[in-house]
Amino acid sequence: MPEVIPDDSVGLVTPQQFHSDVPLTLRSGRVLPEYDLVYETYGELNADRSNAVLICHALSGDHHAAGYHSMDEAKPGWWDNAIGPGKPFDSQRFFIVSLNNLGGCSGSTGPVSHNPETGKLYGPDFPIVAVRDWVASQAQLADHLGIQQWAAVVGGSLGGMQVIRWAIQHPERLRHAVVIASASKLSAQNIAFNEVARQAIAKDPDFHDGNYLEHNTIPKVGLTQARMLGHLTYLSDDAMRQKFGRELQEGKLNYSFAPEFQVESYLHYQGEKFSTRFDANTYMLMTKALDYFDPAGDYDHDLVKCLSHASCDFLVVSFTTDWRFAPERSEEIVSALIEADKNVSYACIDSDGGHDAFLLPITRYHQVLDAYMNRIANELEGRS
Amino acid sequence: MPEVIPDDSVGLVTPQQFHSDVPLTLRSGRVLPEYDLVYETYGELNADRSNAVLICHALSGDHHAAGYHSMDEAKPGWWDNAIGPGKPFDSQRFFIVSLNNLGGCSGSTGPVSHNPETGKLYGPDFPIVAVRDWVASQAQLADHLGIQQWAAVVGGSLGGMQVIRWAIQHPERLRHAVVIASASKLSAQNIAFNEVARQAIAKDPDFHDGNYLEHNTIPKVGLTQARMLGHLTYLSDDAMRQKFGRELQEGKLNYSFAPEFQVESYLHYQGEKFSTRFDANTYMLMTKALDYFDPAGDYDHDLVKCLSHASCDFLVVSFTTDWRFAPERSEEIVSALIEADKNVSYACIDSDGGHDAFLLPITRYHQVLDAYMNRIANELEGRS
């Protein structure tokens, strides 16, 4: 918790709520009759409403991307290193919007919300949402905020998938797309990792087919395991070697099945911490959205044809040691954009941070974001 | 099941039992007062007992490496493609020995055996065994068979670790070491994968702290999950892409949490099949042996110093897409052997088979094994 708010922080922020009464027909065919989205904003919308930037979150993210909710908060928002005065997403120049997605567990309508039609918790009955459903709801939020066109839509990992969907679904509503550590579709290997994680949750006896809250419990064990696996695969082999190597927790082997190596204790800690803050049904939903995403599927599985519907410019960023969303996946997007005659900048950032690198304040990475966003801000300020 | 035994098969084989009354002090300090090893042999021991080859199995292997136990057996032993007349480990030239390791669940003393001191099943009380303990017991078996020196000790993955241990522990007892898809120690990432798998088993309510057989059950769910994860990581991203891609089980999305993609169904099938044939306590033990292996640890963490104790020649083999036992890990061994002034041949085999490639009949791989073993056989036959 900060003694004083740092100068480069967006400062104290208060989440806001958007309620939509417009029924939303989801990709699955199911209809959400109404829904809430919780969001935060940083900076000021300019007079011609042209400086708005949308931040899309990844699997375990939420609307709290920057700043502090109170002076007692232990840590700032999840992307505080990139959002604030003088940072790549500069709140002195941009009006930045960050929301919790539908199906989330941080305030937007999701499994832990009440179903208005039954008065009961949605729980496992909350419909499986697709990336396009999130984008549709985000477009409603943009309407509500009076934003006709985003200066940029930005996201990493699952967030990057939302950016791609924005670009092809609402080409007139964004000028720039920033797609970080993402992919145009998951590989079989990635789907398999997600399924192993879902199984860990679904097979926890405390899961109760998703009705755990009715049973006054949570599937802590399963969610811990799912997160241990996820966390492990978001790191690189090299980073784990440097951080933990084969160091032992107590300096010697115990010849027991309790965690002995430091890497084991670390993963247990990360998994258990996550299991008490995150909703298991939300985790299940979010991984399904990842698995399902495949926008080229609607265009004869031709990514060039798919991306030809975009009219914005693109920045694509990948990280050398990210093996779950490998540079090759970003490069497929870049190649397709070039073939579709779009403007695209691409940077593959040297990092040992694995997939999690997209959340880290890596100098070269932030320089790339900074340069790109600076150009956008200069354009805006030149014309306004 | 074969209609007729193929010409290049070792044919029908009968497992044999070796009983040791010599107490074995394990690395952990615990003592096994007596134990059984189940093993098979293929081919004939020559007059001067110089043509014996030991096959060491990996995590889920057993003594049944080649041939058939009966005409009704659906599939031959696990390495039948490499062992038999005219195959790399040619049973017309070598006397091949394959055993089930201590702690296994296929006939050798392990968690599903009775503890002679209590008369009850060992279960979770079976001591955690280390690679060196296996080698010590294998040396007892060699004595029993009258084999003073192996022509070669051979193994892949965890099997390769046993080969390394043989080379430094009993340098006078082998002339050649064949180390395939292995490592001189596990990385933090590999330990982490093992721990997630162990957690899946340990947290299954049917595990009962390892006493599941007393409860007339098995931790099927946990062992299935552990195997799904293991299996997935033993394949390469490329192979999964080619084999499954994003193909759907029923041709369309169901918007449910049941397996939808073919890769999910495949992993479920593999996991469930394994969960009924393999013992969970054995799985736990075997992964611990993997984690613990670090022979250089006894030599100031200097692999060169460690391997300088070997006096045999080495063949080291790795596979391009094996990311759990990457070529770099084999190359560390090769470099240390060169620095220690040992004779070493090395081949990195181009394959999309991931770690599992070491079990596949890849032409170039088998050519390398064949050439190496042929040289050994020629030496033998020249001098006998």
PDB file of C-alpha atoms in Angstrom, chain A residues 74 121 151 165 198 223 244 246 336 353 371:
ATOM      1  CA  ALA A  74      -1.622  -3.484  -1.169  1.00  0.00           C
ATOM      2  CA  LEU A 121     -27.234 -17.214  -8.585  1.00  0.00           C
ATOM      3  CA  ALA A 151      -8.164   5.670 -30.719  1.00  0.00           C
ATOM      4  CA  ARG A 165     -12.494  -9.363 -32.972  1.00  0.00           C
ATOM      5  CA  ARG A 198     -10.882 -27.513 -16.350  1.00  0.00           C
ATOM      6  CA  LEU A 223      -8.795 -24.225  -8.765  1.00  0.00           C
ATOM      7  CA  PHE A 244      14.364 -21.597  -8.712  1.00  0.00           C
ATOM      8  CA  ARG A 246      16.767 -27.087  -8.155  1.00  0.00           C
ATOM      9  CA  ALA A 336      -1.927 -12.251 -42.894  1.00  0.00           C
ATOM     10  CA  GLY A 353       9.485 -13.972 -18.953  1.00  0.00           C
ATOM     11  CA  ALA A 371       6.499   4.930 -29.512  1.00  0.00           C
TER      12      ALA A 371
END
